[in-house]
CSV table of C-alpha atoms in Angstrom, one decimal:
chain,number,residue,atom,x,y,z
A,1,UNK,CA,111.9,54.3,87.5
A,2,UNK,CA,112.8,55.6,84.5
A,3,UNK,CA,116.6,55.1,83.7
A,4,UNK,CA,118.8,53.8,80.3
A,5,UNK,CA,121.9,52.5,80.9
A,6,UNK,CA,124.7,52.2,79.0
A,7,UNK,CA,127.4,50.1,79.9
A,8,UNK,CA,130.5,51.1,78.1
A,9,UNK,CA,132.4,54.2,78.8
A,10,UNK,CA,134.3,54.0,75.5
A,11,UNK,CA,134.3,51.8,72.7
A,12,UNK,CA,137.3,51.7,69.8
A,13,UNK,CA,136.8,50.6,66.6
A,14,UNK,CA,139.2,50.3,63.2
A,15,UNK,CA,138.2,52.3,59.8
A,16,UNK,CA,136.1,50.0,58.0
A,17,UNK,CA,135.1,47.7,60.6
A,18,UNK,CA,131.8,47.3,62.5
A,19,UNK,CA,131.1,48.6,66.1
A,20,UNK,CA,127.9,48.0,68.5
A,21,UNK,CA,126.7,50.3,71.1
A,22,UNK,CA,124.7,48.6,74.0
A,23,UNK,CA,121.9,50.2,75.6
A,24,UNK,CA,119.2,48.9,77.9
A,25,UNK,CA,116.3,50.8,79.5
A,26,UNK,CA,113.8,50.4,82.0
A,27,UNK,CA,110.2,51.9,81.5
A,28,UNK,CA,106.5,50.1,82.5
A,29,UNK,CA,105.0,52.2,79.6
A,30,UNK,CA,104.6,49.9,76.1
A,31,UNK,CA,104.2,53.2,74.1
A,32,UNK,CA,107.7,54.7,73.8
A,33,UNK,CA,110.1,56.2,71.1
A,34,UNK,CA,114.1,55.7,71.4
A,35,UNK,CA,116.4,57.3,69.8
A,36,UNK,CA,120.3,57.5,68.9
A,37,UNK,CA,122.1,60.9,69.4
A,38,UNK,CA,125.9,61.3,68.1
A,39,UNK,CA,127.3,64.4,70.3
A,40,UNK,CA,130.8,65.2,68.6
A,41,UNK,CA,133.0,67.8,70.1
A,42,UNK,CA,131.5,70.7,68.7
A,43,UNK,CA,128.8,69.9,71.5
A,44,UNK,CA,125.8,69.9,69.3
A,45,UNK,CA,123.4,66.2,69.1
A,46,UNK,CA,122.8,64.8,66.2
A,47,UNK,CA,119.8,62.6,65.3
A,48,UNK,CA,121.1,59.1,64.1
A,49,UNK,CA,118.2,57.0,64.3
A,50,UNK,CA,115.1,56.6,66.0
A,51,UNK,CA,112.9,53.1,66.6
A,52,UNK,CA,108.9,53.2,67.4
A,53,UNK,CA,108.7,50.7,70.3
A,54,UNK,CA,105.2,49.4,68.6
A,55,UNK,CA,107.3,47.8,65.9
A,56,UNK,CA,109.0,44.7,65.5
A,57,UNK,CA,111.5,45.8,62.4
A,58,UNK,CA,114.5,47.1,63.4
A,59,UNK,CA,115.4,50.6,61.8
A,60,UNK,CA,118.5,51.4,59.6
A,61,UNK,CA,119.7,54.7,58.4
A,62,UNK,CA,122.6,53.9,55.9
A,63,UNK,CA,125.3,52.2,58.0
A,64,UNK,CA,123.9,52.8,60.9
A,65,UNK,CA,121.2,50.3,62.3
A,66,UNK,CA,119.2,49.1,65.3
A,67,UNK,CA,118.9,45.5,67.4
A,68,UNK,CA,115.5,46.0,69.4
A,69,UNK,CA,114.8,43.5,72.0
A,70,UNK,CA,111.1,45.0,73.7
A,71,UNK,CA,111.5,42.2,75.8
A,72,UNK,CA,114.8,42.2,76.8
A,73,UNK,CA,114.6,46.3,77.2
A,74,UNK,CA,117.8,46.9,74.8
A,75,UNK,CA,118.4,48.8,71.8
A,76,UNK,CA,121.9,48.6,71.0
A,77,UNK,CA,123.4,50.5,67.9
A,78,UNK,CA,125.9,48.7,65.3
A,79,UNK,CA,128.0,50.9,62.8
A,80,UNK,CA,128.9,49.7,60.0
A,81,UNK,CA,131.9,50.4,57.7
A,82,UNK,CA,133.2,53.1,60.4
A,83,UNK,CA,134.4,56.1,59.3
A,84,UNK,CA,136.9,58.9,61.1
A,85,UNK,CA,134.0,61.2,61.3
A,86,UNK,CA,131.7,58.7,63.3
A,87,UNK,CA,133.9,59.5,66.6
A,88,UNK,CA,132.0,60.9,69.1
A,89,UNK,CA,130.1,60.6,72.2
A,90,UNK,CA,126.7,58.9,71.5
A,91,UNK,CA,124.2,58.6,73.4
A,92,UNK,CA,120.5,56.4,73.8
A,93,UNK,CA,117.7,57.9,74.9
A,94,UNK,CA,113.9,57.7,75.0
A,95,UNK,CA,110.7,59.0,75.1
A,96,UNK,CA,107.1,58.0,75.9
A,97,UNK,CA,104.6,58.1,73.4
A,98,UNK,CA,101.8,58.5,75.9
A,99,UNK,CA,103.7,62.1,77.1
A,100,UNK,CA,102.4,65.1,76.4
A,101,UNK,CA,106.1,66.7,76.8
A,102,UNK,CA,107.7,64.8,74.6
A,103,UNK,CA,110.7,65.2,77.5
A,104,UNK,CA,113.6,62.6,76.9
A,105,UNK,CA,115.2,60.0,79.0
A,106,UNK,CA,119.5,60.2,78.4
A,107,UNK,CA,122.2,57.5,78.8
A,108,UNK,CA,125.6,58.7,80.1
A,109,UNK,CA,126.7,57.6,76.9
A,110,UNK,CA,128.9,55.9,75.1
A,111,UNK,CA,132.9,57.6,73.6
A,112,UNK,CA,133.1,55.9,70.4
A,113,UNK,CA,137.1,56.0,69.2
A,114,UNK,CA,137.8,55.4,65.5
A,115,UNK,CA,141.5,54.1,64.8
A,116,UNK,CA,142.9,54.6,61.0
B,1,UNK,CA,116.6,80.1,61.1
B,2,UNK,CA,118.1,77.4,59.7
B,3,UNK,CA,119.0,75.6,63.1
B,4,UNK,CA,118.8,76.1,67.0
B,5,UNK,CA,120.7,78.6,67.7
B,6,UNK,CA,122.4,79.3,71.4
B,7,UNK,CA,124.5,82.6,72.6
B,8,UNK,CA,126.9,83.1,74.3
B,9,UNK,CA,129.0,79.7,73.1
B,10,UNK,CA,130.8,80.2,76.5
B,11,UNK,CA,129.9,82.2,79.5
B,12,UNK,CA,132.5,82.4,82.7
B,13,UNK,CA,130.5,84.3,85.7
B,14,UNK,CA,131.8,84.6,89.4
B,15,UNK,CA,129.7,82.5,91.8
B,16,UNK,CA,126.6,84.5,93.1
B,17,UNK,CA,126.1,86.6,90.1
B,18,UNK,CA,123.1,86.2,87.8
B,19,UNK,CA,123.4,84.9,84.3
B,20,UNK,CA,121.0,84.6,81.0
B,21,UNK,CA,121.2,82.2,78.1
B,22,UNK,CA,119.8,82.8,75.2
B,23,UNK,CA,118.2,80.1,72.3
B,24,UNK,CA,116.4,80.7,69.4
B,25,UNK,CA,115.0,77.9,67.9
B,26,UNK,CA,113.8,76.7,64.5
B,27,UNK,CA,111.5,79.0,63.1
B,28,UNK,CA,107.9,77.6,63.4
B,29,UNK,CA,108.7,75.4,65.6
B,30,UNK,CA,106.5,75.3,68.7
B,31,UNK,CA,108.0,73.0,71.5
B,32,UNK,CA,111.0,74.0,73.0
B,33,UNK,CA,113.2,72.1,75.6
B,34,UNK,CA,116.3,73.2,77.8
B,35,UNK,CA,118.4,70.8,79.4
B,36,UNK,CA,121.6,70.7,81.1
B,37,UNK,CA,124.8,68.4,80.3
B,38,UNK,CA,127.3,67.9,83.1
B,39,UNK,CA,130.7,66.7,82.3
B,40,UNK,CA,130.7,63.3,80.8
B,41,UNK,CA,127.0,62.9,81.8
B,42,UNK,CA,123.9,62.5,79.6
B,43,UNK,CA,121.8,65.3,79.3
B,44,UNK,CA,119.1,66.0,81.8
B,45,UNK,CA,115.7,67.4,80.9
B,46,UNK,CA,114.8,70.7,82.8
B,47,UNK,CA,111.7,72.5,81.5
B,48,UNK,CA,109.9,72.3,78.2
B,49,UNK,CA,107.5,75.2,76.1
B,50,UNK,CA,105.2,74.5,74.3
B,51,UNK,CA,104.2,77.8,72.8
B,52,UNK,CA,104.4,80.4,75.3
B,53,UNK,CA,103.7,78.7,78.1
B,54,UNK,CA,105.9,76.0,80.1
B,55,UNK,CA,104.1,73.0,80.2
B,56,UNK,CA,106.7,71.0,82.2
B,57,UNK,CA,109.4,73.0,84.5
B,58,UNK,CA,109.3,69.6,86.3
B,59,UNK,CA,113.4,69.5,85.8
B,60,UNK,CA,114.1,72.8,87.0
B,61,UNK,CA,116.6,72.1,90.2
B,62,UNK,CA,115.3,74.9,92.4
B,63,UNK,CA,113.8,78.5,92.4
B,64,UNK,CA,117.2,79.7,91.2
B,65,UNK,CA,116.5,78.7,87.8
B,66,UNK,CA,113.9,80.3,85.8
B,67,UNK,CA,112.9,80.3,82.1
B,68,UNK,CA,110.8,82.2,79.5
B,69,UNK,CA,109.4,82.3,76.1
B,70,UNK,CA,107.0,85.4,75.8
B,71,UNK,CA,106.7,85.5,72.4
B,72,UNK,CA,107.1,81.6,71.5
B,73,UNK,CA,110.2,82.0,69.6
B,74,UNK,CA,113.1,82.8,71.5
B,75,UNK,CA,113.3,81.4,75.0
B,76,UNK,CA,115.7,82.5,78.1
B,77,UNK,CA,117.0,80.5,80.5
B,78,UNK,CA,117.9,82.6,83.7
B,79,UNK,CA,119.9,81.6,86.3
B,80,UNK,CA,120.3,83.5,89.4
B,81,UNK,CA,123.0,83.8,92.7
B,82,UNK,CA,125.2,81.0,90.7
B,83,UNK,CA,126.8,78.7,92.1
B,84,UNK,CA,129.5,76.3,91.6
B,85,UNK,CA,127.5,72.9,90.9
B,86,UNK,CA,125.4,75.1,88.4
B,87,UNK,CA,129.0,74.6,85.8
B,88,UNK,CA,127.6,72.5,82.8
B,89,UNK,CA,126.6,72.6,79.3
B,90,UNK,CA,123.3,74.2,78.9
B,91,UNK,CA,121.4,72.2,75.5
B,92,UNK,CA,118.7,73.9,73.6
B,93,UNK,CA,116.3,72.1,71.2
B,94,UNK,CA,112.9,72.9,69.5
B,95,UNK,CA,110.5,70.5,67.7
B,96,UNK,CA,107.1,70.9,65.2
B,97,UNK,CA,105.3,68.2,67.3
B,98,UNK,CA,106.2,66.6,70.5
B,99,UNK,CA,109.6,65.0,70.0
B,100,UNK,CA,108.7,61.7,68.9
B,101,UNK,CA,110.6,62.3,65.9
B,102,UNK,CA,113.2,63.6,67.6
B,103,UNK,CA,114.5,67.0,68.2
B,104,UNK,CA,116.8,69.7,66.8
B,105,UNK,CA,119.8,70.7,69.2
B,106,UNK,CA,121.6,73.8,69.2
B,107,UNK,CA,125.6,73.8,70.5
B,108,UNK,CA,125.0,74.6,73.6
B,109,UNK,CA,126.5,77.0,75.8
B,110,UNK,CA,128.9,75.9,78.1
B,111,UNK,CA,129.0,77.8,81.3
B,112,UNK,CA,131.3,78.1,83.7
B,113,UNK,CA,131.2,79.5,87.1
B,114,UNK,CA,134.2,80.2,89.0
């Protein structure tokens, strides 16, 4: 089956601090693509940052980066320096490389709290 | 345009009556996805154009929902006899390739069927 999980509801963080986002997911296909969505409440996903399966280096995207275990089946997202805009909903997701839709795989998410 | 763009914002219908939402994607781009958000739920993939033509409606629920894109631009999604359960967010998003690099979203529109 096809499935990512994420594990915490909600997540609270302090301005300035750092925050990480766990994700794991479950696919028998090595060719994949995963992604981070932020989905604030004006409803609309945002692209954080996305991670080609095939390689080893995790991505970064400001203060945003990556931890991707291929092995383990996790991608989890740290925030750095955390800002009042960066609460949201965010969500992991992915999507085989080998598709020829290009359809993605959602997590239930994650509601990231940001205290001043 | 310069984003996705998805009307109405908000839609409240009475159960059994038929309802169309409308997105209009990036211009130029060619793959086009709908999906539907229930509350405090990850999106879930419904049908996806590529062009004109749908070349996966594998997410559709049943024969109640139905979708176009005759001009590969603006797509419809159409949603008849409503019901209850059918009460979600419905996501638009268009890509220029596949959605390996991720896609464009549109706000949604947020329907509600009472």
């Amino acid at each position: 089956a096809q499935t990512v999980t994420q594990s915490q509801p909600e997540m609270s963080v302090q301005e300035a601090e750092t925050v990480t986002l766990s994700c794991t997911y479950d696919t028998s296909e090595s060719d994949y693509y995963l992604f981070w969505y932020k989905q604030p409440p004006s409803r609309q996903m945002i692209l954080v940052i996305r991670q080609e399966a095939y390689k080893q280096q995790n991505a970064t995207e400001n203060r945003f980066s990556v931890n991707f275990q291929k092995a383990a089946k996790s991608f989890s997202l740290k925030i750095s320096d955390s800002q009042l805009g960066d609460a949201a909903m965010y969500f992991c997701a992915f999507t085989h490389g080998s598709s020829n839709t290009g359809k993605l795989i959602f997590g239930q998410g994650t509601t990231l709290q940001v205290k001043p | 345009g310069a984003g996705v763009s998805q009307t109405p914002s908000n839609k409240v219908t009475e159960k059994g009556k038929y309802v169309e939402l409308r997105c209009d994607p990036i211009s130029g781009h060619t793959a086009l996805y709908w999906y539907r958000q229930s509350l405090g739920q990850g999106p879930e993939f419904l049908i996806y154009f590529q062009g004109t033509g749908a070349a996966d409606d594998s997410g559709l629920p049943n024969d109640r929902f139905f979708a176009v894109r005759p001009e590969g631009s603006v797509s419809t999604l159409k949603i008849q006899r409503t019901e209850r359960g059918d009460s979600a967010v419905y996501l638009c998003a268009s890509s220029s390739d596949r959605g390996t690099y991720g896609y464009t979203f549109g706000s949604g529109t947020r329907l509600t069927v009472v």
